[in-house]
Amino acid sequence: MKRLLVITLAAVALSACSQNKADKVEDKTQVAVGGGETKAPAVLAEDAPKFEFDKEIYDFKVIQEGEKVQTSFKFKNVGKTPLIISDATATCGCTVPEYPKTPIKPGEEGTITVIFNSQGKVGMQDKAVTIVSNANPEAAKLHLVGEVKAKK
């Protein structure tokens, strides 16, 4: 029995190496060993959720140091399966993103709100926010750009 399990696992490992990873968004297939649970295969790339943003860059032009800038990035799920955002992170603590915590169904819209605090950030700015999700591609980047003038 153990020999059969080893041969089966080896066959699965070899066949997994020959799969075209471009066909899958994420490989979620797991082999059940010792009565473990097996997850369903990943969604094919053509069926994956997809972001369609109204804008990916917000130019706040010129502001004075200490001002806060807030903008919303509206998006639509133009894919075929629900879009799930698992995380949104910024390049520094001065930029805070807020994102929907519930799945966005195909055809539905959502909003990612970003607040940038310019305190101590003088000069040209490009604050990037990385959105991690089950979309294809898996990560999206949004930017807040502009210039912060020093207080007089």
Short mmCIF file of N, CA and C in Angstrom, two decimals, residues 48-150:
data_model
loop_
_atom_site.label_atom_id
_atom_site.label_comp_id
_atom_site.label_asym_id
_atom_site.label_seq_id
_atom_site.Cartn_x
_atom_site.Cartn_y
_atom_site.Cartn_z
N ALA A 48 -10.92 33.69 -14.91
CA ALA A 48 -10.55 34.40 -13.69
C ALA A 48 -11.20 35.78 -13.62
N PRO A 49 -11.38 36.30 -12.41
CA PRO A 49 -11.86 37.68 -12.27
C PRO A 49 -10.80 38.63 -12.80
N LYS A 50 -11.24 39.80 -13.25
CA LYS A 50 -10.30 40.80 -13.79
C LYS A 50 -10.75 42.19 -13.36
N PHE A 51 -9.77 43.00 -12.94
CA PHE A 51 -10.04 44.40 -12.61
C PHE A 51 -10.15 45.22 -13.90
N GLU A 52 -11.07 46.18 -13.90
CA GLU A 52 -11.10 47.22 -14.92
C GLU A 52 -11.28 48.52 -14.14
N PHE A 53 -10.18 49.27 -13.95
CA PHE A 53 -10.21 50.51 -13.18
C PHE A 53 -10.61 51.68 -14.05
N ASP A 54 -11.31 52.65 -13.45
CA ASP A 54 -11.62 53.89 -14.18
C ASP A 54 -10.36 54.73 -14.33
N LYS A 55 -9.40 54.58 -13.39
CA LYS A 55 -8.08 55.22 -13.47
C LYS A 55 -7.15 54.40 -12.59
N GLU A 56 -5.87 54.42 -12.90
CA GLU A 56 -4.88 53.73 -12.09
C GLU A 56 -3.88 54.70 -11.48
N ILE A 57 -3.95 55.96 -11.92
CA ILE A 57 -3.08 57.02 -11.40
C ILE A 57 -3.94 58.22 -11.05
N TYR A 58 -3.74 58.73 -9.83
CA TYR A 58 -4.41 59.96 -9.42
C TYR A 58 -3.35 61.02 -9.20
N ASP A 59 -3.42 62.12 -9.96
CA ASP A 59 -2.48 63.23 -9.84
C ASP A 59 -3.11 64.30 -8.95
N PHE A 60 -2.56 64.45 -7.74
CA PHE A 60 -3.11 65.45 -6.82
C PHE A 60 -2.47 66.82 -7.03
N LYS A 61 -1.69 66.96 -8.07
CA LYS A 61 -1.05 68.23 -8.48
C LYS A 61 -0.08 68.72 -7.40
N VAL A 62 -0.31 69.93 -6.84
CA VAL A 62 0.60 70.52 -5.85
C VAL A 62 -0.20 70.79 -4.58
N ILE A 63 0.32 70.31 -3.46
CA ILE A 63 -0.33 70.56 -2.16
C ILE A 63 0.74 71.05 -1.17
N GLN A 64 0.28 71.59 -0.04
CA GLN A 64 1.17 72.04 1.02
C GLN A 64 1.44 70.88 1.98
N GLU A 65 2.66 70.81 2.50
CA GLU A 65 3.02 69.77 3.46
C GLU A 65 2.02 69.76 4.62
N GLY A 66 1.57 68.60 4.99
CA GLY A 66 0.62 68.44 6.08
C GLY A 66 -0.81 68.20 5.60
N GLU A 67 -1.09 68.53 4.34
CA GLU A 67 -2.43 68.28 3.79
C GLU A 67 -2.61 66.78 3.56
N LYS A 68 -3.85 66.37 3.66
CA LYS A 68 -4.20 64.98 3.34
C LYS A 68 -4.96 64.95 2.02
N VAL A 69 -4.63 63.96 1.22
CA VAL A 69 -5.29 63.77 -0.07
C VAL A 69 -6.07 62.47 0.00
N GLN A 70 -7.31 62.51 -0.44
CA GLN A 70 -8.12 61.29 -0.48
C GLN A 70 -8.70 61.14 -1.88
N THR A 71 -8.61 59.94 -2.40
CA THR A 71 -9.21 59.66 -3.71
C THR A 71 -9.78 58.25 -3.70
N SER A 72 -10.66 58.01 -4.65
CA SER A 72 -11.28 56.69 -4.80
C SER A 72 -10.98 56.16 -6.19
N PHE A 73 -10.55 54.92 -6.24
CA PHE A 73 -10.32 54.23 -7.49
C PHE A 73 -11.49 53.27 -7.69
N LYS A 74 -12.34 53.58 -8.66
CA LYS A 74 -13.49 52.72 -8.94
C LYS A 74 -13.06 51.64 -9.91
N PHE A 75 -13.61 50.44 -9.71
CA PHE A 75 -13.28 49.34 -10.59
C PHE A 75 -14.50 48.47 -10.84
N LYS A 76 -14.39 47.66 -11.86
CA LYS A 76 -15.45 46.70 -12.20
C LYS A 76 -14.79 45.34 -12.39
N ASN A 77 -15.46 44.29 -11.94
CA ASN A 77 -14.99 42.93 -12.19
C ASN A 77 -15.49 42.52 -13.57
N VAL A 78 -14.59 42.51 -14.55
CA VAL A 78 -14.97 42.15 -15.92
C VAL A 78 -14.64 40.68 -16.22
N GLY A 79 -14.31 39.92 -15.18
CA GLY A 79 -14.04 38.50 -15.34
C GLY A 79 -15.30 37.68 -15.24
N LYS A 80 -15.12 36.36 -15.16
CA LYS A 80 -16.25 35.43 -15.15
C LYS A 80 -16.53 34.81 -13.79
N THR A 81 -15.70 35.12 -12.80
CA THR A 81 -15.87 34.57 -11.44
C THR A 81 -15.73 35.70 -10.42
N PRO A 82 -16.20 35.50 -9.18
CA PRO A 82 -16.12 36.55 -8.16
C PRO A 82 -14.68 36.99 -7.87
N LEU A 83 -14.51 38.29 -7.70
CA LEU A 83 -13.22 38.90 -7.40
C LEU A 83 -13.09 39.05 -5.89
N ILE A 84 -12.01 38.52 -5.34
CA ILE A 84 -11.77 38.60 -3.90
C ILE A 84 -10.44 39.31 -3.67
N ILE A 85 -10.50 40.48 -3.03
CA ILE A 85 -9.29 41.23 -2.69
C ILE A 85 -8.83 40.74 -1.34
N SER A 86 -7.60 40.23 -1.27
CA SER A 86 -7.08 39.69 -0.02
C SER A 86 -6.22 40.69 0.75
N ASP A 87 -5.67 41.70 0.03
CA ASP A 87 -4.82 42.67 0.72
C ASP A 87 -4.61 43.90 -0.16
N ALA A 88 -4.33 45.01 0.49
CA ALA A 88 -3.94 46.24 -0.20
C ALA A 88 -2.88 46.90 0.67
N THR A 89 -1.70 47.08 0.11
CA THR A 89 -0.60 47.66 0.87
C THR A 89 0.00 48.84 0.11
N ALA A 90 0.50 49.79 0.88
CA ALA A 90 1.11 50.99 0.31
C ALA A 90 2.61 50.96 0.53
N THR A 91 3.31 51.83 -0.18
CA THR A 91 4.77 51.89 -0.10
C THR A 91 5.26 52.44 1.24
N CYS A 92 4.41 53.17 1.96
CA CYS A 92 4.80 53.66 3.28
C CYS A 92 3.55 53.88 4.13
N GLY A 93 3.77 54.13 5.42
CA GLY A 93 2.66 54.32 6.34
C GLY A 93 1.88 55.60 6.14
N CYS A 94 2.38 56.49 5.29
CA CYS A 94 1.69 57.75 5.04
C CYS A 94 0.51 57.57 4.09
N THR A 95 0.40 56.40 3.48
CA THR A 95 -0.66 56.12 2.51
C THR A 95 -1.46 54.92 3.00
N VAL A 96 -2.77 55.13 3.17
CA VAL A 96 -3.63 54.08 3.73
C VAL A 96 -4.74 53.72 2.75
N PRO A 97 -4.75 52.48 2.25
CA PRO A 97 -5.83 52.05 1.36
C PRO A 97 -6.94 51.33 2.13
N GLU A 98 -8.16 51.49 1.66
CA GLU A 98 -9.32 50.75 2.19
C GLU A 98 -9.97 50.07 1.00
N TYR A 99 -10.27 48.78 1.14
CA TYR A 99 -10.79 48.01 0.02
C TYR A 99 -11.99 47.16 0.45
N PRO A 100 -12.81 46.72 -0.49
CA PRO A 100 -13.97 45.87 -0.15
C PRO A 100 -13.51 44.53 0.42
N LYS A 101 -14.16 44.09 1.47
CA LYS A 101 -13.81 42.82 2.11
C LYS A 101 -14.70 41.67 1.62
N THR A 102 -15.72 41.99 0.86
CA THR A 102 -16.63 40.97 0.35
C THR A 102 -16.35 40.74 -1.14
N PRO A 103 -16.64 39.54 -1.66
CA PRO A 103 -16.41 39.26 -3.07
C PRO A 103 -17.22 40.20 -3.98
N ILE A 104 -16.61 40.58 -5.09
CA ILE A 104 -17.26 41.41 -6.11
C ILE A 104 -17.62 40.46 -7.26
N LYS A 105 -18.92 40.29 -7.48
CA LYS A 105 -19.38 39.36 -8.51
C LYS A 105 -19.06 39.90 -9.91
N PRO A 106 -19.03 39.00 -10.90
CA PRO A 106 -18.80 39.45 -12.27
C PRO A 106 -19.82 40.52 -12.66
N GLY A 107 -19.32 41.60 -13.26
CA GLY A 107 -20.18 42.71 -13.67
C GLY A 107 -20.42 43.75 -12.60
N GLU A 108 -20.10 43.43 -11.34
CA GLU A 108 -20.32 44.39 -10.25
C GLU A 108 -19.13 45.33 -10.12
N GLU A 109 -19.38 46.45 -9.43
CA GLU A 109 -18.35 47.47 -9.22
C GLU A 109 -17.97 47.57 -7.76
N GLY A 110 -16.80 48.12 -7.52
CA GLY A 110 -16.31 48.35 -6.16
C GLY A 110 -15.43 49.58 -6.15
N THR A 111 -14.99 49.97 -4.95
CA THR A 111 -14.17 51.16 -4.79
C THR A 111 -13.03 50.88 -3.82
N ILE A 112 -11.85 51.35 -4.17
CA ILE A 112 -10.70 51.32 -3.27
C ILE A 112 -10.39 52.78 -2.95
N THR A 113 -10.49 53.14 -1.67
CA THR A 113 -10.24 54.50 -1.22
C THR A 113 -8.82 54.57 -0.66
N VAL A 114 -8.10 55.62 -1.04
CA VAL A 114 -6.72 55.78 -0.59
C VAL A 114 -6.56 57.18 0.00
N ILE A 115 -5.94 57.25 1.19
CA ILE A 115 -5.66 58.53 1.85
C ILE A 115 -4.15 58.66 1.99
N PHE A 116 -3.62 59.79 1.53
CA PHE A 116 -2.20 60.10 1.63
C PHE A 116 -2.02 61.29 2.57
N ASN A 117 -1.20 61.12 3.62
CA ASN A 117 -0.88 62.18 4.56
C ASN A 117 0.50 62.73 4.18
N SER A 118 0.55 63.98 3.76
CA SER A 118 1.79 64.57 3.25
C SER A 118 2.73 65.11 4.32
N GLN A 119 2.38 64.95 5.60
CA GLN A 119 3.25 65.45 6.67
C GLN A 119 4.65 64.83 6.55
N GLY A 120 5.68 65.69 6.41
CA GLY A 120 7.06 65.21 6.32
C GLY A 120 7.44 64.65 4.96
N LYS A 121 6.61 64.87 3.96
CA LYS A 121 6.85 64.31 2.61
C LYS A 121 6.98 65.44 1.59
N VAL A 122 8.06 66.18 1.62
CA VAL A 122 8.26 67.31 0.73
C VAL A 122 8.89 66.83 -0.58
N GLY A 123 8.43 67.40 -1.70
CA GLY A 123 8.99 67.07 -3.01
C GLY A 123 8.01 66.28 -3.85
N MET A 124 8.52 65.74 -4.96
CA MET A 124 7.69 64.94 -5.87
C MET A 124 7.37 63.61 -5.19
N GLN A 125 6.13 63.18 -5.34
CA GLN A 125 5.66 61.96 -4.69
C GLN A 125 5.05 60.99 -5.70
N ASP A 126 5.30 59.71 -5.50
CA ASP A 126 4.63 58.64 -6.24
C ASP A 126 4.37 57.54 -5.22
N LYS A 127 3.19 57.54 -4.66
CA LYS A 127 2.81 56.56 -3.65
C LYS A 127 2.05 55.43 -4.33
N ALA A 128 2.63 54.25 -4.30
CA ALA A 128 2.03 53.08 -4.95
C ALA A 128 1.25 52.25 -3.95
N VAL A 129 0.11 51.75 -4.39
CA VAL A 129 -0.71 50.84 -3.60
C VAL A 129 -0.83 49.55 -4.40
N THR A 130 -0.44 48.44 -3.79
CA THR A 130 -0.51 47.14 -4.45
C THR A 130 -1.75 46.41 -3.96
N ILE A 131 -2.58 46.00 -4.89
CA ILE A 131 -3.81 45.28 -4.59
C ILE A 131 -3.57 43.81 -4.92
N VAL A 132 -3.70 42.95 -3.91
CA VAL A 132 -3.52 41.51 -4.09
C VAL A 132 -4.89 40.86 -4.09
N SER A 133 -5.13 40.02 -5.11
CA SER A 133 -6.45 39.40 -5.25
C SER A 133 -6.34 38.09 -6.00
N ASN A 134 -7.49 37.50 -6.27
CA ASN A 134 -7.53 36.28 -7.07
C ASN A 134 -7.73 36.60 -8.55
N ALA A 135 -7.52 37.85 -8.93
CA ALA A 135 -7.69 38.28 -10.32
C ALA A 135 -6.53 37.82 -11.19
N ASN A 136 -6.70 38.00 -12.47
CA ASN A 136 -5.63 37.72 -13.42
C ASN A 136 -5.30 39.01 -14.14
N PRO A 137 -4.16 39.65 -13.90
CA PRO A 137 -3.07 39.22 -13.03
C PRO A 137 -3.42 39.37 -11.55
N GLU A 138 -2.67 38.66 -10.73
CA GLU A 138 -2.96 38.57 -9.30
C GLU A 138 -2.80 39.89 -8.56
N ALA A 139 -1.84 40.73 -8.97
CA ALA A 139 -1.61 42.01 -8.30
C ALA A 139 -1.85 43.17 -9.26
N ALA A 140 -2.43 44.23 -8.72
CA ALA A 140 -2.64 45.47 -9.49
C ALA A 140 -1.99 46.60 -8.71
N LYS A 141 -1.50 47.61 -9.42
CA LYS A 141 -0.88 48.76 -8.76
C LYS A 141 -1.65 50.02 -9.10
N LEU A 142 -1.87 50.81 -8.05
CA LEU A 142 -2.49 52.13 -8.18
C LEU A 142 -1.49 53.15 -7.68
N HIS A 143 -1.54 54.37 -8.22
CA HIS A 143 -0.56 55.39 -7.84
C HIS A 143 -1.23 56.72 -7.51
N LEU A 144 -0.69 57.38 -6.48
CA LEU A 144 -1.00 58.77 -6.18
C LEU A 144 0.27 59.54 -6.46
N VAL A 145 0.20 60.52 -7.35
CA VAL A 145 1.39 61.29 -7.70
C VAL A 145 1.11 62.78 -7.55
N GLY A 146 2.17 63.52 -7.33
CA GLY A 146 2.04 64.96 -7.21
C GLY A 146 3.23 65.54 -6.49
N GLU A 147 3.12 66.82 -6.15
CA GLU A 147 4.21 67.51 -5.47
C GLU A 147 3.72 68.07 -4.15
N VAL A 148 4.57 67.92 -3.13
CA VAL A 148 4.29 68.48 -1.82
C VAL A 148 5.27 69.61 -1.57
N LYS A 149 4.73 70.82 -1.36
CA LYS A 149 5.55 72.01 -1.09
C LYS A 149 5.74 72.14 0.41
N ALA A 150 6.93 72.55 0.82
CA ALA A 150 7.24 72.73 2.24
C ALA A 150 6.40 73.87 2.82
#
